[in-house]
Amino acid sequence: MPLLLLLLLGVILPGGDNEDVFQGPTSFHLKQISTFVNSTWAQNLGSGWLDDLQIHGWESDSGTVIFLKPWSKGNFSNEEMTELEDIFRTHFIFFTQAVQDGVNEFQLEYPFVIQIILGCELHSGKAIESSMRGALGGLDFVRIQNHAFVFAPDSGSRGQKFCALMTQYQDICNVIERLLSETCPQYLLGVLDAGKADLQRQVKPEAWLSSGPTPGPGRLLLVCHVSGFYPKPVRVMWMRGEQEQPGTQQGDIMPNADWTWYLRVTLNVAAGEAAGLSCRVKHSSLGDQDIILYWGHPTSIGLILVAIIVPSLILSLSLALWFWRRW
Ligand SMILES: *[C@@H]1O[C@H](CO)[C@@H](O)[C@H](O)[C@H]1NC(C)=O
């Protein structure tokens, strides 16, 4: 009996690793992408994210935050938000200038891109962990760990120089420290609560089948599309009966514009073996009612037949009746 219960639970809880009752995001991060084209031209992109859902943009001309959701301010007052905007505005100006000034010293070559991600994450047991990472040209360069800068092993002398530089800017370090240890955790708890209705909603997927470009002579690419679901965790499998097909290829889960997700799962099969295969979709919004779509499902042909035959039968019957009455 307990075994049966476990099996049932395994079916209901996708992946079995979702024991946490809380569905939805658990982290908040600020992202900065700075592109330096030449000595006079640089561009900064700023954004705020709850896991992989964007809730803030950055208007660099005016130096203001764009709130993408009505609850994007969390429980912060307008004054607190203005203070943060001031910090970010100053940061972008200072950062751009400091990097342009340090191009020779750090032996940087135009064009290059710097990415910074700073934020905090709620762990089970309500502990919040903050972190910051910086990358240069797509490679990890520096991160903050236990209140100190740590350099990627291959950052070489650049890392040491950066370290020496940062000790001169104790003010900046203090601001970063405060953002990480106080502001972010406070904001995260507030915004998860303010956006609860949106963040913890359940939206059912729609699913449909199609065939992809022929993978080779005598072969078919079966495509199962699953779209419009929220939250993100989903499990989509090509099956024969109860047997999951090993060649199943899962694409990336892509964002739709309306805060739902889209996934494509394909299977490359010999044309003769496609019949009897099905695509099975498990998602928290569906409870234990998985969506199951059969490839070339016979009932669809049956339905077409019914749809043609029944109306023609009715038509001929009524015609016969009409003639019989007239006659
Ligand atoms: C820097 O790049 C911008 C944009 O590509 C260009 O318009 C400008 O002329 C460049 N300036 C220099 C000094 O090369």
CSV table of C-alpha atoms and ligand atoms in Angstrom, one decimal:
chain,number,residue,atom,x,y,z
A,1,MET,CA,0.0,0.0,0.0
A,2,PRO,CA,2.7,2.6,0.9
A,3,LEU,CA,4.4,1.6,-2.3
A,4,LEU,CA,1.3,2.3,-4.3
A,5,LEU,CA,1.0,5.7,-2.6
A,6,LEU,CA,4.6,6.5,-3.4
A,7,LEU,CA,4.0,5.6,-7.1
A,8,LEU,CA,0.9,7.8,-7.1
A,9,LEU,CA,2.8,10.7,-5.6
A,10,GLY,CA,5.5,10.2,-8.2
A,11,VAL,CA,2.9,10.7,-10.9
A,12,ILE,CA,1.4,13.7,-9.3
A,13,LEU,CA,4.6,15.6,-8.4
A,14,PRO,CA,6.5,16.3,-11.6
A,15,GLY,CA,10.1,15.1,-11.3
A,16,GLY,CA,9.5,14.2,-7.7
A,17,ASP,CA,11.7,17.0,-6.6
A,18,ASN,CA,8.9,19.5,-6.0
A,19,GLU,CA,8.2,18.7,-2.4
A,20,ASP,CA,8.2,22.4,-1.6
A,21,VAL,CA,4.6,23.6,-1.5
A,22,PHE,CA,5.7,27.0,-2.8
A,23,GLN,CA,5.4,27.0,-6.6
A,24,GLY,CA,7.1,29.8,-8.5
A,25,PRO,CA,10.3,31.8,-8.3
A,26,THR,CA,12.6,31.8,-5.3
A,27,SER,CA,15.2,34.3,-6.3
A,28,PHE,CA,15.7,37.9,-7.4
A,29,HIS,CA,18.6,39.1,-9.5
A,30,LEU,CA,19.7,42.3,-11.1
A,31,LYS,CA,21.5,41.9,-14.3
A,32,GLN,CA,23.9,44.4,-16.0
A,33,ILE,CA,25.2,43.9,-19.5
A,34,SER,CA,27.7,46.5,-20.5
A,35,THR,CA,29.0,46.7,-24.1
A,36,PHE,CA,32.1,48.7,-24.8
A,37,VAL,CA,32.5,49.3,-28.5
A,38,ASN,CA,35.3,51.9,-28.5
A,39,SER,CA,36.8,54.5,-26.2
A,40,THR,CA,33.8,56.8,-26.6
A,41,TRP,CA,30.9,54.5,-27.1
A,42,ALA,CA,29.4,52.2,-24.4
A,43,GLN,CA,25.9,50.8,-23.7
A,44,ASN,CA,24.5,49.6,-20.4
A,45,LEU,CA,21.4,47.3,-20.2
A,46,GLY,CA,19.9,46.8,-16.7
A,47,SER,CA,17.1,44.5,-15.7
A,48,GLY,CA,15.5,42.8,-12.7
A,49,TRP,CA,14.5,39.2,-12.6
A,50,LEU,CA,12.5,36.8,-10.4
A,51,ASP,CA,14.2,33.5,-11.5
A,52,ASP,CA,13.7,33.8,-15.3
A,53,LEU,CA,10.7,36.2,-15.2
A,54,GLN,CA,11.7,39.8,-15.9
A,55,ILE,CA,10.0,42.4,-13.7
A,56,HIS,CA,12.2,45.4,-14.2
A,57,GLY,CA,13.8,47.2,-17.0
A,58,TRP,CA,16.2,50.2,-17.0
A,59,GLU,CA,15.7,53.3,-19.0
A,60,SER,CA,19.3,54.4,-19.4
A,61,ASP,CA,18.6,57.9,-20.9
A,62,SER,CA,16.7,59.1,-17.9
A,63,GLY,CA,18.3,56.7,-15.5
A,64,THR,CA,15.1,55.3,-14.1
A,65,VAL,CA,13.6,51.9,-13.4
A,66,ILE,CA,10.9,50.5,-15.6
A,67,PHE,CA,8.3,48.6,-13.6
A,68,LEU,CA,7.0,45.8,-15.8
A,69,LYS,CA,4.4,44.6,-13.3
A,70,PRO,CA,2.0,46.5,-11.1
A,71,TRP,CA,3.7,44.9,-8.1
A,72,SER,CA,7.3,45.2,-9.2
A,73,LYS,CA,8.0,47.6,-6.4
A,74,GLY,CA,7.4,44.9,-3.9
A,75,ASN,CA,6.9,46.4,-0.4
A,76,PHE,CA,9.3,49.2,-1.0
A,77,SER,CA,8.1,52.8,-0.7
A,78,ASN,CA,8.5,55.3,-3.5
A,79,GLU,CA,11.3,57.0,-1.5
A,80,GLU,CA,13.2,53.7,-1.1
A,81,MET,CA,12.9,53.1,-4.8
A,82,THR,CA,14.1,56.6,-5.7
A,83,GLU,CA,17.1,56.0,-3.4
A,84,LEU,CA,17.9,52.8,-5.3
A,85,GLU,CA,17.4,54.5,-8.7
A,86,ASP,CA,20.0,57.1,-7.5
A,87,ILE,CA,22.4,54.4,-6.6
A,88,PHE,CA,22.0,52.6,-10.0
A,89,ARG,CA,22.2,55.8,-12.0
A,90,THR,CA,25.5,56.8,-10.2
A,91,HIS,CA,26.8,53.2,-10.6
A,92,PHE,CA,26.2,53.1,-14.4
A,93,ILE,CA,28.0,56.5,-14.9
A,94,PHE,CA,30.9,55.6,-12.6
A,95,PHE,CA,31.2,52.1,-13.9
A,96,THR,CA,31.4,53.1,-17.5
A,97,GLN,CA,34.0,55.8,-16.7
A,98,ALA,CA,36.1,53.5,-14.6
A,99,VAL,CA,36.2,50.7,-17.2
A,100,GLN,CA,37.0,53.1,-20.0
A,101,ASP,CA,39.8,54.6,-17.8
A,102,GLY,CA,41.1,51.1,-17.0
A,103,VAL,CA,41.2,49.6,-20.5
A,104,ASN,CA,45.0,50.0,-20.9
A,105,GLU,CA,45.8,48.9,-17.3
A,106,PHE,CA,43.6,45.8,-17.6
A,107,GLN,CA,44.7,45.1,-21.2
A,108,LEU,CA,41.2,45.0,-22.5
A,109,GLU,CA,40.6,45.1,-26.2
A,110,TYR,CA,37.5,46.7,-27.9
A,111,PRO,CA,34.9,45.6,-28.4
A,112,PHE,CA,34.2,43.7,-25.1
A,113,VAL,CA,31.2,42.9,-22.9
A,114,ILE,CA,31.0,42.9,-19.1
A,115,GLN,CA,28.1,41.1,-17.4
A,116,ILE,CA,27.3,41.4,-13.7
A,117,ILE,CA,24.6,39.6,-11.8
A,118,LEU,CA,23.8,40.4,-8.3
A,119,GLY,CA,21.0,39.0,-6.2
A,120,CYS,CA,19.6,36.7,-3.5
A,121,GLU,CA,17.8,33.4,-3.3
A,122,LEU,CA,15.4,31.9,-0.8
A,123,HIS,CA,16.3,28.4,0.3
A,124,SER,CA,14.1,25.9,2.0
A,125,GLY,CA,14.1,26.7,5.7
A,126,LYS,CA,13.7,30.4,4.9
A,127,ALA,CA,17.5,31.1,4.7
A,128,ILE,CA,18.4,33.7,2.1
A,129,GLU,CA,21.7,33.5,0.3
A,130,SER,CA,23.1,36.5,-1.6
A,131,SER,CA,25.6,36.4,-4.4
A,132,MET,CA,27.3,38.5,-7.1
A,133,ARG,CA,29.2,37.4,-10.2
A,134,GLY,CA,31.0,39.3,-12.9
A,135,ALA,CA,32.0,38.0,-16.3
A,136,LEU,CA,34.3,39.4,-19.0
A,137,GLY,CA,33.7,38.3,-22.6
A,138,GLY,CA,31.3,35.6,-21.3
A,139,LEU,CA,33.9,34.1,-18.9
A,140,ASP,CA,33.5,34.2,-15.2
A,141,PHE,CA,35.9,36.8,-13.8
A,142,VAL,CA,35.0,37.7,-10.2
A,143,ARG,CA,32.4,36.8,-7.6
A,144,ILE,CA,31.7,37.8,-4.1
A,145,GLN,CA,31.8,35.0,-1.5
A,146,ASN,CA,31.7,35.4,2.2
A,147,HIS,CA,31.9,39.2,1.9
A,148,ALA,CA,35.1,39.1,-0.2
A,149,PHE,CA,36.0,39.2,-3.9
A,150,VAL,CA,37.1,35.9,-5.3
A,151,PHE,CA,38.7,35.6,-8.7
A,152,ALA,CA,38.3,32.9,-11.3
A,153,PRO,CA,41.6,30.9,-11.4
A,154,ASP,CA,42.3,32.0,-15.0
A,155,SER,CA,41.7,35.7,-14.5
A,156,GLY,CA,45.4,36.1,-13.8
A,157,SER,CA,47.0,39.4,-12.9
A,158,ARG,CA,43.7,41.2,-13.9
A,159,GLY,CA,42.1,39.7,-10.8
A,160,GLN,CA,44.9,41.0,-8.5
A,161,LYS,CA,44.8,44.4,-10.1
A,162,PHE,CA,41.0,44.6,-9.7
A,163,CYS,CA,41.4,43.6,-6.1
A,164,ALA,CA,43.9,46.3,-5.4
A,165,LEU,CA,41.7,48.8,-7.2
A,166,MET,CA,38.6,47.9,-5.2
A,167,THR,CA,40.4,48.4,-1.8
A,168,GLN,CA,40.6,52.1,-2.8
A,169,TYR,CA,36.8,52.2,-3.2
A,170,GLN,CA,35.6,51.2,0.2
A,171,ASP,CA,32.4,53.2,-0.3
A,172,ILE,CA,31.4,51.1,-3.3
A,173,CYS,CA,32.1,47.9,-1.4
A,174,ASN,CA,29.9,49.1,1.4
A,175,VAL,CA,27.0,49.8,-1.0
A,176,ILE,CA,27.4,46.4,-2.6
A,177,GLU,CA,27.5,44.8,0.8
A,178,ARG,CA,24.3,46.5,1.9
A,179,LEU,CA,22.5,45.7,-1.4
A,180,LEU,CA,23.5,42.0,-0.9
A,181,SER,CA,22.9,41.5,2.8
A,182,GLU,CA,20.0,43.9,3.5
A,183,THR,CA,18.2,45.3,0.5
A,184,CYS,CA,17.9,42.2,-1.6
A,185,PRO,CA,16.5,39.8,1.1
A,186,GLN,CA,14.0,42.5,2.2
A,187,TYR,CA,13.0,43.2,-1.3
A,188,LEU,CA,12.7,39.5,-2.3
A,189,LEU,CA,10.3,38.6,0.5
A,190,GLY,CA,8.2,41.7,-0.2
A,191,VAL,CA,8.0,41.1,-4.0
A,192,LEU,CA,7.2,37.4,-3.7
A,193,ASP,CA,4.3,38.4,-1.5
A,194,ALA,CA,3.1,41.3,-3.6
A,195,GLY,CA,3.2,39.3,-6.8
A,196,LYS,CA,1.8,36.1,-5.2
A,197,ALA,CA,-1.4,35.9,-7.3
A,198,ASP,CA,0.7,36.2,-10.6
A,199,LEU,CA,3.7,34.1,-9.4
A,200,GLN,CA,1.8,31.2,-7.9
A,201,ARG,CA,-0.9,30.9,-10.5
A,202,GLN,CA,-1.4,27.6,-12.4
A,203,VAL,CA,-2.0,27.8,-16.2
A,204,LYS,CA,-2.8,24.7,-18.2
A,205,PRO,CA,-0.8,23.9,-21.3
A,206,GLU,CA,-2.2,23.3,-24.7
A,207,ALA,CA,-0.5,20.5,-26.7
A,208,TRP,CA,-0.5,19.6,-30.4
A,209,LEU,CA,1.4,17.3,-32.7
A,210,SER,CA,3.1,18.0,-36.1
A,211,SER,CA,5.8,16.5,-38.2
A,212,GLY,CA,9.1,18.2,-38.5
A,213,PRO,CA,11.5,18.3,-41.5
A,214,THR,CA,12.2,14.7,-42.6
A,215,PRO,CA,15.3,13.5,-40.8
A,216,GLY,CA,16.2,11.0,-43.7
A,217,PRO,CA,14.7,8.6,-46.2
A,218,GLY,CA,11.9,6.5,-44.6
A,219,ARG,CA,12.0,8.4,-41.3
A,220,LEU,CA,9.7,10.8,-39.6
A,221,LEU,CA,10.3,13.6,-37.0
A,222,LEU,CA,7.4,13.6,-34.7
A,223,VAL,CA,7.0,17.0,-32.9
A,224,CYS,CA,5.0,17.5,-29.7
A,225,HIS,CA,4.3,21.2,-29.0
A,226,VAL,CA,3.4,22.2,-25.5
A,227,SER,CA,2.5,25.8,-25.0
A,228,GLY,CA,1.0,28.3,-22.6
A,229,PHE,CA,1.9,26.7,-19.3
A,230,TYR,CA,2.9,28.2,-16.0
A,231,PRO,CA,4.9,27.5,-13.8
A,232,LYS,CA,7.9,26.4,-15.7
A,233,PRO,CA,8.5,22.8,-14.5
A,234,VAL,CA,6.9,20.4,-17.0
A,235,ARG,CA,7.6,16.9,-18.2
A,236,VAL,CA,6.9,15.9,-21.8
A,237,MET,CA,7.6,12.4,-23.1
A,238,TRP,CA,7.1,10.4,-26.3
A,239,MET,CA,5.6,7.0,-25.2
A,240,ARG,CA,4.7,3.7,-26.6
A,241,GLY,CA,2.0,2.4,-24.2
A,242,GLU,CA,3.6,3.0,-20.8
A,243,GLN,CA,7.1,2.8,-22.2
A,244,GLU,CA,9.0,6.1,-22.5
A,245,GLN,CA,10.9,6.3,-25.8
A,246,PRO,CA,14.6,6.7,-25.2
A,247,GLY,CA,15.3,8.8,-28.3
A,248,THR,CA,13.1,11.7,-27.1
A,249,GLN,CA,14.8,15.1,-27.7
A,250,GLN,CA,13.7,18.0,-25.5
A,251,GLY,CA,14.3,21.6,-26.7
A,252,ASP,CA,14.8,24.6,-24.4
A,253,ILE,CA,11.8,25.9,-22.6
A,254,MET,CA,11.1,29.2,-24.3
A,255,PRO,CA,9.2,32.2,-22.9
A,256,ASN,CA,5.9,33.2,-24.5
A,257,ALA,CA,5.1,37.0,-24.3
A,258,ASP,CA,2.4,36.5,-21.7
A,259,TRP,CA,4.6,35.0,-18.9
A,260,THR,CA,3.9,31.4,-20.0
A,261,TRP,CA,6.3,28.9,-21.4
A,262,TYR,CA,6.6,26.9,-24.6
A,263,LEU,CA,8.4,23.5,-25.2
A,264,ARG,CA,9.0,21.3,-28.2
A,265,VAL,CA,9.8,17.6,-27.8
A,266,THR,CA,10.7,15.6,-30.8
A,267,LEU,CA,11.2,11.9,-31.7
A,268,ASN,CA,13.0,10.6,-34.8
A,269,VAL,CA,11.4,7.3,-35.9
A,270,ALA,CA,11.1,5.0,-38.9
A,271,ALA,CA,7.9,5.9,-40.7
A,272,GLY,CA,6.4,2.5,-40.2
A,273,GLU,CA,6.8,2.7,-36.4
A,274,ALA,CA,5.0,6.0,-35.8
A,275,ALA,CA,1.6,4.5,-35.3
A,276,GLY,CA,0.8,3.9,-31.7
A,277,LEU,CA,3.2,6.5,-30.3
A,278,SER,CA,1.8,9.1,-28.0
A,279,CYS,CA,3.0,12.3,-26.4
A,280,ARG,CA,2.4,12.6,-22.7
A,281,VAL,CA,2.4,15.9,-20.8
A,282,LYS,CA,2.7,16.2,-17.1
A,283,HIS,CA,2.2,19.6,-15.4
A,284,SER,CA,1.2,20.8,-12.0
A,285,SER,CA,-1.8,22.6,-13.4
A,286,LEU,CA,-3.2,19.3,-14.7
A,287,GLY,CA,-3.1,17.5,-11.4
A,288,ASP,CA,-3.0,13.8,-12.3
A,289,GLN,CA,-4.9,14.4,-15.6
A,290,ASP,CA,-1.9,14.1,-18.0
A,291,ILE,CA,-2.5,15.3,-21.6
A,292,ILE,CA,-2.0,12.3,-23.9
A,293,LEU,CA,-2.0,12.9,-27.7
A,294,TYR,CA,-1.7,9.9,-30.1
A,295,TRP,CA,0.2,10.1,-33.4
A,296,GLY,CA,-2.3,9.6,-36.2
A,297,HIS,CA,-5.0,8.8,-33.7
A,298,PRO,CA,-7.6,6.5,-35.2
A,299,THR,CA,-10.5,8.3,-33.4
A,300,SER,CA,-9.7,11.4,-35.4
A,301,ILE,CA,-10.3,9.5,-38.6
A,302,GLY,CA,-13.4,8.0,-36.9
A,303,LEU,CA,-14.6,11.5,-36.0
A,304,ILE,CA,-14.1,12.7,-39.6
A,305,LEU,CA,-16.2,9.8,-40.8
A,306,VAL,CA,-18.9,10.5,-38.3
A,307,ALA,CA,-18.8,14.2,-39.2
A,308,ILE,CA,-19.3,13.4,-42.9
A,309,ILE,CA,-21.7,10.4,-42.7
A,310,VAL,CA,-24.1,11.6,-40.0
A,311,PRO,CA,-25.0,14.9,-41.7
A,312,SER,CA,-25.3,13.2,-45.2
A,313,LEU,CA,-27.6,10.5,-43.7
A,314,ILE,CA,-29.8,13.2,-42.0
A,315,LEU,CA,-29.9,15.1,-45.3
A,316,SER,CA,-30.9,12.1,-47.4
A,317,LEU,CA,-33.5,11.1,-44.8
A,318,SER,CA,-35.1,14.5,-44.7
A,319,LEU,CA,-35.0,14.7,-48.5
A,320,ALA,CA,-36.7,11.3,-48.7
A,321,LEU,CA,-39.2,12.3,-46.2
A,322,TRP,CA,-39.9,15.6,-48.1
A,323,PHE,CA,-40.3,13.7,-51.4
A,324,TRP,CA,-42.5,11.1,-49.8
A,325,ARG,CA,-44.8,13.7,-48.3
A,326,ARG,CA,-45.0,15.7,-51.6
A,327,TRP,CA,-45.7,12.5,-53.5
B,1,LIG,C1,32.6,54.4,-31.7
B,1,LIG,O1,31.5,53.6,-32.2
B,1,LIG,C2,30.4,54.3,-32.6
B,1,LIG,C3,29.3,53.2,-32.9
B,1,LIG,O2,29.7,52.2,-33.6
B,1,LIG,C4,30.8,55.1,-33.8
B,1,LIG,O3,29.6,55.8,-34.3
B,1,LIG,C5,31.9,56.1,-33.4
B,1,LIG,O4,32.3,56.8,-34.6
B,1,LIG,C6,33.1,55.3,-32.8
B,1,LIG,N1,34.0,56.3,-32.3
B,1,LIG,C7,35.4,56.1,-32.4
B,1,LIG,C8,36.2,57.1,-31.8
B,1,LIG,O5,35.8,55.1,-33.0
